[in-house]
PDB file of C-alpha atoms in Angstrom:
ATOM      1  CA  UNK A   1      -4.346   1.144 -11.962  1.00  0.00           C
ATOM      2  CA  UNK A   2      -7.673   1.088 -10.144  1.00  0.00           C
ATOM      3  CA  UNK A   3      -7.944  -1.218  -7.168  1.00  0.00           C
ATOM      4  CA  UNK A   4     -10.459  -4.045  -7.220  1.00  0.00           C
ATOM      5  CA  UNK A   5     -12.310  -4.984  -4.037  1.00  0.00           C
ATOM      6  CA  UNK A   6      -9.946  -7.847  -3.306  1.00  0.00           C
ATOM      7  CA  UNK A   7      -6.909  -5.600  -3.543  1.00  0.00           C
ATOM      8  CA  UNK A   8      -8.344  -3.216  -0.947  1.00  0.00           C
ATOM      9  CA  UNK A   9      -7.902  -6.018   1.550  1.00  0.00           C
ATOM     10  CA  UNK A  10      -4.306  -6.294   0.373  1.00  0.00           C
ATOM     11  CA  UNK A  11      -3.750  -2.597   1.038  1.00  0.00           C
ATOM     12  CA  UNK A  12      -5.022  -2.916   4.599  1.00  0.00           C
ATOM     13  CA  UNK A  13      -2.945  -6.031   5.122  1.00  0.00           C
ATOM     14  CA  UNK A  14       0.159  -4.080   4.134  1.00  0.00           C
ATOM     15  CA  UNK A  15       0.035  -2.318   7.499  1.00  0.00           C
ATOM     16  CA  UNK A  16       0.760  -5.639   9.161  1.00  0.00           C
ATOM     17  CA  UNK A  17       3.023  -7.029   6.467  1.00  0.00           C
ATOM     18  CA  UNK A  18       5.123  -3.874   6.603  1.00  0.00           C
ATOM     19  CA  UNK A  19       5.733  -4.286  10.311  1.00  0.00           C
ATOM     20  CA  UNK A  20       6.821  -7.889   9.814  1.00  0.00           C
ATOM     21  CA  UNK A  21       9.063  -6.859   6.912  1.00  0.00           C
ATOM     22  CA  UNK A  22      10.749  -4.204   9.040  1.00  0.00           C
ATOM     23  CA  UNK A  23      11.517  -6.669  11.826  1.00  0.00           C
ATOM     24  CA  UNK A  24      12.911  -9.242   9.406  1.00  0.00           C
ATOM     25  CA  UNK A  25      15.187  -6.795   7.649  1.00  0.00           C
ATOM     26  CA  UNK A  26      16.468  -5.252  10.885  1.00  0.00           C
ATOM     27  CA  UNK A  27      17.552  -8.728  11.934  1.00  0.00           C
ATOM     28  CA  UNK A  28      19.159  -9.338   8.543  1.00  0.00           C
ATOM     29  CA  UNK A  29      21.098  -6.101   8.911  1.00  0.00           C
ATOM     30  CA  UNK A  30      22.477  -7.026  12.309  1.00  0.00           C
ATOM     31  CA  UNK A  31      20.374  -4.313  13.911  1.00  0.00           C
ATOM     32  CA  UNK A  32      22.394  -1.468  12.412  1.00  0.00           C
ATOM     33  CA  UNK A  33      19.343  -0.015  10.663  1.00  0.00           C
ATOM     34  CA  UNK A  34      21.411   0.742   7.555  1.00  0.00           C
ATOM     35  CA  UNK A  35      19.940  -1.842   5.209  1.00  0.00           C
ATOM     36  CA  UNK A  36      17.668  -0.461   2.519  1.00  0.00           C
ATOM     37  CA  UNK A  37      14.090  -1.684   2.635  1.00  0.00           C
ATOM     38  CA  UNK A  38      11.316  -1.461   0.112  1.00  0.00           C
ATOM     39  CA  UNK A  39       7.701  -2.162  -0.527  1.00  0.00           C
ATOM     40  CA  UNK A  40       6.482  -2.322  -4.098  1.00  0.00           C
ATOM     41  CA  UNK A  41       6.055   1.442  -4.471  1.00  0.00           C
ATOM     42  CA  UNK A  42       8.398   2.997  -1.911  1.00  0.00           C
ATOM     43  CA  UNK A  43      12.161   2.546  -1.717  1.00  0.00           C
ATOM     44  CA  UNK A  44      13.890   3.584   1.506  1.00  0.00           C
ATOM     45  CA  UNK A  45      17.664   4.019   1.600  1.00  0.00           C
ATOM     46  CA  UNK A  46      18.669   4.513   5.249  1.00  0.00           C
ATOM     47  CA  UNK A  47      22.094   5.736   6.353  1.00  0.00           C
ATOM     48  CA  UNK A  48      22.518   4.962  10.048  1.00  0.00           C
ATOM     49  CA  UNK A  49      25.818   6.858  10.181  1.00  0.00           C
ATOM     50  CA  UNK A  50      24.150  10.168   9.345  1.00  0.00           C
ATOM     51  CA  UNK A  51      20.700   9.374  10.740  1.00  0.00           C
ATOM     52  CA  UNK A  52      19.139  10.270   7.387  1.00  0.00           C
ATOM     53  CA  UNK A  53      16.949   8.091   5.181  1.00  0.00           C
ATOM     54  CA  UNK A  54      16.129   8.806   1.538  1.00  0.00           C
ATOM     55  CA  UNK A  55      12.590   7.777   0.665  1.00  0.00           C
ATOM     56  CA  UNK A  56      11.863   7.395  -3.054  1.00  0.00           C
ATOM     57  CA  UNK A  57       8.428   7.169  -4.644  1.00  0.00           C
ATOM     58  CA  UNK A  58       8.355   4.554  -7.399  1.00  0.00           C
ATOM     59  CA  UNK A  59       4.800   3.998  -8.567  1.00  0.00           C
ATOM     60  CA  UNK A  60       5.046   4.093 -12.379  1.00  0.00           C
ATOM     61  CA  UNK A  61       4.337   5.788 -14.574  1.00  0.00           C
ATOM     62  CA  UNK A  62       3.856   9.073 -12.660  1.00  0.00           C
ATOM     63  CA  UNK A  63       3.861   8.206  -8.930  1.00  0.00           C
ATOM     64  CA  UNK A  64       0.116   8.689  -8.618  1.00  0.00           C
ATOM     65  CA  UNK A  65      -0.982   8.418  -4.999  1.00  0.00           C
ATOM     66  CA  UNK A  66      -2.855   5.135  -5.225  1.00  0.00           C
ATOM     67  CA  UNK A  67      -4.311   3.494  -2.127  1.00  0.00           C
ATOM     68  CA  UNK A  68      -1.392   1.091  -2.091  1.00  0.00           C
ATOM     69  CA  UNK A  69       1.248   3.817  -2.419  1.00  0.00           C
ATOM     70  CA  UNK A  70      -0.374   5.859   0.351  1.00  0.00           C
ATOM     71  CA  UNK A  71      -0.411   2.820   2.633  1.00  0.00           C
ATOM     72  CA  UNK A  72       3.217   1.973   1.914  1.00  0.00           C
ATOM     73  CA  UNK A  73       4.303   5.565   2.559  1.00  0.00           C
ATOM     74  CA  UNK A  74       2.626   5.529   5.968  1.00  0.00           C
ATOM     75  CA  UNK A  75       4.250   2.172   6.805  1.00  0.00           C
ATOM     76  CA  UNK A  76       7.701   3.406   5.781  1.00  0.00           C
ATOM     77  CA  UNK A  77       7.391   6.661   7.727  1.00  0.00           C
ATOM     78  CA  UNK A  78       6.136   4.862  10.812  1.00  0.00           C
ATOM     79  CA  UNK A  79       9.095   2.468  10.743  1.00  0.00           C
ATOM     80  CA  UNK A  80      11.574   5.339  10.490  1.00  0.00           C
ATOM     81  CA  UNK A  81       9.876   7.320  13.255  1.00  0.00           C
ATOM     82  CA  UNK A  82       9.992   4.297  15.547  1.00  0.00           C
ATOM     83  CA  UNK A  83      13.704   3.739  14.855  1.00  0.00           C
ATOM     84  CA  UNK A  84      15.495   6.357  16.956  1.00  0.00           C
ATOM     85  CA  UNK A  85      18.570   5.982  14.726  1.00  0.00           C
ATOM     86  CA  UNK A  86      16.924   8.259  12.184  1.00  0.00           C
ATOM     87  CA  UNK A  87      16.295  11.950  12.617  1.00  0.00           C
ATOM     88  CA  UNK A  88      15.644  13.051   9.037  1.00  0.00           C
ATOM     89  CA  UNK A  89      14.027  11.901   5.791  1.00  0.00           C
ATOM     90  CA  UNK A  90      14.569  13.170   2.264  1.00  0.00           C
ATOM     91  CA  UNK A  91      11.461  12.640   0.158  1.00  0.00           C
ATOM     92  CA  UNK A  92      12.102  12.320  -3.562  1.00  0.00           C
ATOM     93  CA  UNK A  93      11.143  10.383  -6.677  1.00  0.00           C
ATOM     94  CA  UNK A  94      12.709   7.304  -8.174  1.00  0.00           C
ATOM     95  CA  UNK A  95      11.352   8.506 -11.515  1.00  0.00           C
ATOM     96  CA  UNK A  96      13.135  11.753 -12.503  1.00  0.00           C
ATOM     97  CA  UNK A  97      10.798  14.050 -14.369  1.00  0.00           C
ATOM     98  CA  UNK A  98       7.862  13.527 -12.034  1.00  0.00           C
ATOM     99  CA  UNK A  99       7.843  13.864  -8.261  1.00  0.00           C
ATOM    100  CA  UNK A 100       4.193  12.817  -8.006  1.00  0.00           C
ATOM    101  CA  UNK A 101       1.231  13.488 -10.260  1.00  0.00           C
ATOM    102  CA  UNK A 102      -0.967  13.653  -7.168  1.00  0.00           C
ATOM    103  CA  UNK A 103      -4.067  11.760  -6.148  1.00  0.00           C
ATOM    104  CA  UNK A 104      -4.895   8.724  -8.253  1.00  0.00           C
ATOM    105  CA  UNK A 105      -8.067   9.748 -10.077  1.00  0.00           C
ATOM    106  CA  UNK A 106      -8.891   6.137 -10.880  1.00  0.00           C
ATOM    107  CA  UNK A 107      -9.405   5.647  -7.137  1.00  0.00           C
ATOM    108  CA  UNK A 108     -12.062   8.374  -7.215  1.00  0.00           C
ATOM    109  CA  UNK A 109     -13.922   7.453 -10.384  1.00  0.00           C
ATOM    110  CA  UNK A 110     -16.453   4.682 -10.954  1.00  0.00           C
ATOM    111  CA  UNK A 111     -16.125   3.159  -7.482  1.00  0.00           C
ATOM    112  CA  UNK A 112     -18.541   2.762  -4.571  1.00  0.00           C
ATOM    113  CA  UNK A 113     -18.782   4.967  -1.450  1.00  0.00           C
ATOM    114  CA  UNK A 114     -16.961   2.379   0.679  1.00  0.00           C
ATOM    115  CA  UNK A 115     -13.949   2.574  -1.610  1.00  0.00           C
ATOM    116  CA  UNK A 116     -14.012   6.377  -1.640  1.00  0.00           C
ATOM    117  CA  UNK A 117     -14.057   6.311   2.176  1.00  0.00           C
ATOM    118  CA  UNK A 118     -11.111   3.947   2.407  1.00  0.00           C
ATOM    119  CA  UNK A 119      -9.120   5.956  -0.110  1.00  0.00           C
ATOM    120  CA  UNK A 120      -9.763   9.313   1.551  1.00  0.00           C
ATOM    121  CA  UNK A 121      -8.917   7.976   4.997  1.00  0.00           C
ATOM    122  CA  UNK A 122      -5.541   6.921   3.549  1.00  0.00           C
ATOM    123  CA  UNK A 123      -4.952  10.421   2.122  1.00  0.00           C
ATOM    124  CA  UNK A 124      -5.824  11.962   5.487  1.00  0.00           C
ATOM    125  CA  UNK A 125      -3.566   9.512   7.316  1.00  0.00           C
ATOM    126  CA  UNK A 126      -0.547  10.325   5.160  1.00  0.00           C
ATOM    127  CA  UNK A 127      -0.940  14.050   5.815  1.00  0.00           C
ATOM    128  CA  UNK A 128      -1.342  13.412   9.551  1.00  0.00           C
ATOM    129  CA  UNK A 129       1.836  11.337   9.483  1.00  0.00           C
ATOM    130  CA  UNK A 130       3.848  13.938   7.538  1.00  0.00           C
ATOM    131  CA  UNK A 131       2.754  17.379   8.686  1.00  0.00           C
ATOM    132  CA  UNK A 132       3.424  17.046  12.445  1.00  0.00           C
ATOM    133  CA  UNK A 133       6.275  14.524  12.075  1.00  0.00           C
ATOM    134  CA  UNK A 134       9.108  14.750  14.601  1.00  0.00           C
ATOM    135  CA  UNK A 135      11.510  13.901  11.786  1.00  0.00           C
ATOM    136  CA  UNK A 136      13.165  16.600   9.706  1.00  0.00           C
ATOM    137  CA  UNK A 137      11.512  16.259   6.299  1.00  0.00           C
ATOM    138  CA  UNK A 138      13.230  17.682   3.222  1.00  0.00           C
ATOM    139  CA  UNK A 139      11.532  17.471  -0.164  1.00  0.00           C
ATOM    140  CA  UNK A 140      13.958  16.917  -3.043  1.00  0.00           C
ATOM    141  CA  UNK A 141      11.552  17.688  -5.867  1.00  0.00           C
ATOM    142  CA  UNK A 142      13.055  16.220  -9.040  1.00  0.00           C
ATOM    143  CA  UNK A 143       9.997  16.441 -11.261  1.00  0.00           C
ATOM    144  CA  UNK A 144       6.531  17.878 -11.736  1.00  0.00           C
ATOM    145  CA  UNK A 145       4.500  18.075  -8.538  1.00  0.00           C
ATOM    146  CA  UNK A 146       0.849  19.020  -9.080  1.00  0.00           C
ATOM    147  CA  UNK A 147      -2.061  18.647  -6.648  1.00  0.00           C
ATOM    148  CA  UNK A 148      -1.416  15.854  -4.113  1.00  0.00           C
ATOM    149  CA  UNK A 149       2.238  15.772  -5.118  1.00  0.00           C
ATOM    150  CA  UNK A 150       2.484  19.424  -4.187  1.00  0.00           C
ATOM    151  CA  UNK A 151       0.699  18.727  -0.898  1.00  0.00           C
ATOM    152  CA  UNK A 152       3.313  16.131   0.076  1.00  0.00           C
ATOM    153  CA  UNK A 153       6.116  18.612  -0.536  1.00  0.00           C
ATOM    154  CA  UNK A 154       4.272  21.338   1.397  1.00  0.00           C
ATOM    155  CA  UNK A 155       4.172  19.142   4.500  1.00  0.00           C
ATOM    156  CA  UNK A 156       7.978  19.074   4.571  1.00  0.00           C
ATOM    157  CA  UNK A 157      10.193  21.419   6.564  1.00  0.00           C
ATOM    158  CA  UNK A 158      12.269  22.432   3.553  1.00  0.00           C
ATOM    159  CA  UNK A 159      11.714  22.171  -0.205  1.00  0.00           C
ATOM    160  CA  UNK A 160      14.258  22.068  -3.025  1.00  0.00           C
ATOM    161  CA  UNK A 161      13.064  22.092  -6.641  1.00  0.00           C
ATOM    162  CA  UNK A 162      15.052  21.167  -9.726  1.00  0.00           C
ATOM    163  CA  UNK A 163      15.466  24.056 -12.162  1.00  0.00           C
ATOM    164  CA  UNK A 164      13.512  22.738 -15.121  1.00  0.00           C
ATOM    165  CA  UNK A 165      10.573  24.712 -16.579  1.00  0.00           C
ATOM    166  CA  UNK A 166       8.605  21.489 -16.990  1.00  0.00           C
ATOM    167  CA  UNK A 167       8.725  20.835 -13.246  1.00  0.00           C
ATOM    168  CA  UNK A 168       5.644  22.789 -12.225  1.00  0.00           C
ATOM    169  CA  UNK A 169       3.929  22.528  -8.850  1.00  0.00           C
ATOM    170  CA  UNK A 170       0.730  23.753  -7.255  1.00  0.00           C
ATOM    171  CA  UNK A 171      -2.721  22.765  -6.023  1.00  0.00           C
ATOM    172  CA  UNK A 172      -4.557  22.761  -9.353  1.00  0.00           C
ATOM    173  CA  UNK A 173      -7.722  20.912  -8.311  1.00  0.00           C
ATOM    174  CA  UNK A 174     -10.110  23.536  -9.726  1.00  0.00           C
ATOM    175  CA  UNK A 175      -8.855  22.795 -13.232  1.00  0.00           C
ATOM    176  CA  UNK A 176     -10.365  19.317 -12.838  1.00  0.00           C
ATOM    177  CA  UNK A 177     -13.643  20.662 -11.486  1.00  0.00           C
ATOM    178  CA  UNK A 178     -12.900  19.601  -7.913  1.00  0.00           C
ATOM    179  CA  UNK A 179     -12.096  21.553  -4.759  1.00  0.00           C
ATOM    180  CA  UNK A 180      -8.993  21.399  -2.599  1.00  0.00           C
ATOM    181  CA  UNK A 181     -10.041  20.323   0.934  1.00  0.00           C
ATOM    182  CA  UNK A 182      -9.680  22.819   3.756  1.00  0.00           C
ATOM    183  CA  UNK A 183      -6.543  21.139   5.107  1.00  0.00           C
ATOM    184  CA  UNK A 184      -4.872  21.340   1.675  1.00  0.00           C
ATOM    185  CA  UNK A 185      -5.774  25.037   1.751  1.00  0.00           C
ATOM    186  CA  UNK A 186      -4.490  25.494   5.288  1.00  0.00           C
ATOM    187  CA  UNK A 187      -1.170  23.848   4.427  1.00  0.00           C
ATOM    188  CA  UNK A 188      -0.737  26.178   1.453  1.00  0.00           C
ATOM    189  CA  UNK A 189      -1.742  29.290   3.407  1.00  0.00           C
ATOM    190  CA  UNK A 190       0.778  28.390   6.118  1.00  0.00           C
ATOM    191  CA  UNK A 191       3.454  28.241   3.425  1.00  0.00           C
ATOM    192  CA  UNK A 192       2.813  31.133   1.028  1.00  0.00           C
ATOM    193  CA  UNK A 193       0.248  33.323   2.789  1.00  0.00           C
ATOM    194  CA  UNK A 194      -3.474  33.982   2.386  1.00  0.00           C
ATOM    195  CA  UNK A 195      -3.705  36.192  -0.709  1.00  0.00           C
ATOM    196  CA  UNK A 196      -1.216  34.179  -2.758  1.00  0.00           C
ATOM    197  CA  UNK A 197      -3.062  31.004  -1.763  1.00  0.00           C
ATOM    198  CA  UNK A 198      -6.466  32.431  -2.639  1.00  0.00           C
ATOM    199  CA  UNK A 199      -5.304  33.323  -6.131  1.00  0.00           C
ATOM    200  CA  UNK A 200      -3.430  30.058  -6.654  1.00  0.00           C
ATOM    201  CA  UNK A 201      -6.320  27.876  -5.475  1.00  0.00           C
ATOM    202  CA  UNK A 202      -9.077  29.635  -7.413  1.00  0.00           C
ATOM    203  CA  UNK A 203      -7.094  29.654 -10.655  1.00  0.00           C
ATOM    204  CA  UNK A 204      -5.547  26.215 -10.141  1.00  0.00           C
ATOM    205  CA  UNK A 205      -2.102  27.692 -10.766  1.00  0.00           C
ATOM    206  CA  UNK A 206       0.901  25.512 -11.499  1.00  0.00           C
ATOM    207  CA  UNK A 207       4.127  27.391 -10.790  1.00  0.00           C
ATOM    208  CA  UNK A 208       7.352  26.816 -12.725  1.00  0.00           C
ATOM    209  CA  UNK A 209      10.510  26.836 -10.564  1.00  0.00           C
ATOM    210  CA  UNK A 210      11.277  30.561 -10.619  1.00  0.00           C
ATOM    211  CA  UNK A 211       7.699  31.482  -9.723  1.00  0.00           C
ATOM    212  CA  UNK A 212       7.454  28.746  -7.082  1.00  0.00           C
ATOM    213  CA  UNK A 213      10.546  30.221  -5.442  1.00  0.00           C
ATOM    214  CA  UNK A 214       9.249  33.786  -5.687  1.00  0.00           C
ATOM    215  CA  UNK A 215       5.912  32.940  -4.074  1.00  0.00           C
ATOM    216  CA  UNK A 216       7.583  30.891  -1.333  1.00  0.00           C
ATOM    217  CA  UNK A 217       6.290  27.475  -2.351  1.00  0.00           C
ATOM    218  CA  UNK A 218       9.885  26.205  -2.403  1.00  0.00           C
ATOM    219  CA  UNK A 219      12.965  27.361  -0.506  1.00  0.00           C
ATOM    220  CA  UNK A 220      15.581  26.735  -3.186  1.00  0.00           C
ATOM    221  CA  UNK A 221      15.788  26.112  -6.919  1.00  0.00           C
ATOM    222  CA  UNK A 222      18.973  24.348  -7.993  1.00  0.00           C
ATOM    223  CA  UNK A 223      20.308  22.612 -11.111  1.00  0.00           C
ATOM    224  CA  UNK A 224      18.750  19.210 -11.573  1.00  0.00           C
ATOM    225  CA  UNK A 225      21.968  17.328 -10.838  1.00  0.00           C
ATOM    226  CA  UNK A 226      22.355  19.149  -7.519  1.00  0.00           C
ATOM    227  CA  UNK A 227      18.951  18.433  -5.954  1.00  0.00           C
ATOM    228  CA  UNK A 228      20.047  15.454  -3.861  1.00  0.00           C
ATOM    229  CA  UNK A 229      23.355  16.944  -2.710  1.00  0.00           C
ATOM    230  CA  UNK A 230      21.604  20.185  -1.749  1.00  0.00           C
ATOM    231  CA  UNK A 231      18.985  18.230   0.168  1.00  0.00           C
ATOM    232  CA  UNK A 232      21.692  16.434   2.152  1.00  0.00           C
ATOM    233  CA  UNK A 233      23.464  19.719   2.849  1.00  0.00           C
ATOM    234  CA  UNK A 234      20.296  21.402   4.098  1.00  0.00           C
ATOM    235  CA  UNK A 235      19.415  18.335   6.146  1.00  0.00           C
ATOM    236  CA  UNK A 236      22.702  18.776   8.028  1.00  0.00           C
ATOM    237  CA  UNK A 237      21.770  22.365   8.827  1.00  0.00           C
ATOM    238  CA  UNK A 238      18.375  21.375  10.218  1.00  0.00           C
ATOM    239  CA  UNK A 239      19.778  18.431  12.164  1.00  0.00           C
ATOM    240  CA  UNK A 240      22.354  20.699  13.823  1.00  0.00           C
ATOM    241  CA  UNK A 241      19.499  22.064  15.947  1.00  0.00           C
ATOM    242  CA  UNK A 242      18.721  20.052  19.107  1.00  0.00           C
ATOM    243  CA  UNK A 243      15.785  17.779  18.297  1.00  0.00           C
ATOM    244  CA  UNK A 244      13.740  18.661  21.363  1.00  0.00           C
ATOM    245  CA  UNK A 245      13.792  22.399  20.711  1.00  0.00           C
ATOM    246  CA  UNK A 246      13.184  22.018  16.983  1.00  0.00           C
ATOM    247  CA  UNK A 247      10.334  19.521  17.399  1.00  0.00           C
ATOM    248  CA  UNK A 248       8.515  21.613  20.000  1.00  0.00           C
ATOM    249  CA  UNK A 249       8.864  24.683  17.801  1.00  0.00           C
ATOM    250  CA  UNK A 250       7.504  22.774  14.801  1.00  0.00           C
ATOM    251  CA  UNK A 251       4.494  21.555  16.784  1.00  0.00           C
ATOM    252  CA  UNK A 252       3.912  25.062  18.132  1.00  0.00           C
ATOM    253  CA  UNK A 253       3.737  26.358  14.558  1.00  0.00           C
ATOM    254  CA  UNK A 254       1.614  23.532  13.149  1.00  0.00           C
ATOM    255  CA  UNK A 255      -0.540  22.322  16.051  1.00  0.00           C
ATOM    256  CA  UNK A 256      -3.571  24.511  15.326  1.00  0.00           C
ATOM    257  CA  UNK A 257      -3.724  23.280  11.734  1.00  0.00           C
ATOM    258  CA  UNK A 258      -3.346  19.643  12.781  1.00  0.00           C
ATOM    259  CA  UNK A 259      -5.909  19.939  15.585  1.00  0.00           C
ATOM    260  CA  UNK A 260      -8.430  21.535  13.228  1.00  0.00           C
ATOM    261  CA  UNK A 261      -7.997  18.746  10.712  1.00  0.00           C
ATOM    262  CA  UNK A 262      -8.381  16.023  13.378  1.00  0.00           C
ATOM    263  CA  UNK A 263     -11.506  17.693  14.763  1.00  0.00           C
ATOM    264  CA  UNK A 264     -13.054  17.914  11.301  1.00  0.00           C
ATOM    265  CA  UNK A 265     -11.692  14.612   9.972  1.00  0.00           C
ATOM    266  CA  UNK A 266     -14.991  12.712   9.916  1.00  0.00           C
ATOM    267  CA  UNK A 267     -16.889  15.652   8.439  1.00  0.00           C
ATOM    268  CA  UNK A 268     -14.171  16.031   5.799  1.00  0.00           C
ATOM    269  CA  UNK A 269     -14.502  12.337   4.968  1.00  0.00           C
ATOM    270  CA  UNK A 270     -18.262  12.571   4.549  1.00  0.00           C
ATOM    271  CA  UNK A 271     -17.947  15.746   2.479  1.00  0.00           C
ATOM    272  CA  UNK A 272     -15.475  14.023   0.181  1.00  0.00           C
ATOM    273  CA  UNK A 273     -17.706  10.975  -0.316  1.00  0.00           C
ATOM    274  CA  UNK A 274     -20.732  13.160  -1.010  1.00  0.00           C
ATOM    275  CA  UNK A 275     -18.846  15.438  -3.380  1.00  0.00           C
ATOM    276  CA  UNK A 276     -16.972  12.789  -5.344  1.00  0.00           C
ATOM    277  CA  UNK A 277     -20.143  10.686  -5.744  1.00  0.00           C
ATOM    278  CA  UNK A 278     -22.000  13.437  -7.595  1.00  0.00           C
ATOM    279  CA  UNK A 279     -22.864  12.560 -11.174  1.00  0.00           C
ATOM    280  CA  UNK A 280     -21.418  15.849 -12.441  1.00  0.00           C
ATOM    281  CA  UNK A 281     -18.082  15.236 -10.690  1.00  0.00           C
ATOM    282  CA  UNK A 282     -17.916  11.647 -11.902  1.00  0.00           C
ATOM    283  CA  UNK A 283     -18.555  12.815 -15.473  1.00  0.00           C
ATOM    284  CA  UNK A 284     -15.808  15.443 -15.197  1.00  0.00           C
ATOM    285  CA  UNK A 285     -13.337  12.855 -13.932  1.00  0.00           C
ATOM    286  CA  UNK A 286     -14.323  10.411 -16.664  1.00  0.00           C
ATOM    287  CA  UNK A 287     -13.770  13.068 -19.341  1.00  0.00           C
ATOM    288  CA  UNK A 288     -10.377  13.958 -17.893  1.00  0.00           C
ATOM    289  CA  UNK A 289      -9.269  10.325 -17.634  1.00  0.00           C
ATOM    290  CA  UNK A 290     -10.381   9.721 -21.200  1.00  0.00           C
ATOM    291  CA  UNK A 291      -8.255  12.674 -22.353  1.00  0.00           C
ATOM    292  CA  UNK A 292      -5.274  11.175 -20.544  1.00  0.00           C
ATOM    293  CA  UNK A 293      -5.835   7.862 -22.311  1.00  0.00           C
ATOM    294  CA  UNK A 294      -5.942   9.612 -25.676  1.00  0.00           C
ATOM    295  CA  UNK A 295      -2.688  11.457 -24.883  1.00  0.00           C
ATOM    296  CA  UNK A 296      -0.992   8.178 -24.079  1.00  0.00           C
ATOM    297  CA  UNK A 297      -2.398   6.666 -27.229  1.00  0.00           C
TER     298      UNK A 297
END
């Protein structure tokens, strides 16, 4: 659903409401940090004994990255990062069959520049929260993961994809007549290399599991009923490494990409607003959204 002007205020207010919610629930749980907590679109199941939290996207029907979902994801990640009980997060979907359909196109179509700015800042903020996170992030991909959904999984330290030919993933923005931003590109290049990224981005490729594994977009492909158990097993392997050494190594590998994005953040924002406001881009998005409506009908 598109967000009206009044609901944009609600999304901003979530940053404060989320903090209050976290404090209230920690008290209710006796401070053990093991009580599950949830916003409307993100469910977090923390296990204080293992130091691992499972974070589930639940924004029906296809976990589109709406402004509200983006805001709630940032809130949930910030709470876990600030709670030293937790060292790892498994990112997955509460809606098997789709991990995330990516950016919410209704947020980018038929709105004003102020809304586009607010939305894109939220997309940037989520990436900046995920990509350099001190937490171990494991993506348990239990559904299709195109575009922004793929980006979320690429920010993780380890990716596990369910073995189902319908569960494709990739940065397919060109198929919609739009361009993947440079930091989407950089994240992909860091994962699968330059030539494979160049081909995938220009053609808007969506890789089925076997091809995603071959190109290096995911680290494992497992039967669908083993995604979560495999994620927990791999999490144990990553958490066996001393945090300090692992975190410094992660930052060493990713710092240049993060620094470049931060330096260019304002320019990227202005480029997005200018690009998405073009009549030709708006018409392309309208046509695509109309096709989606007809499919549902």
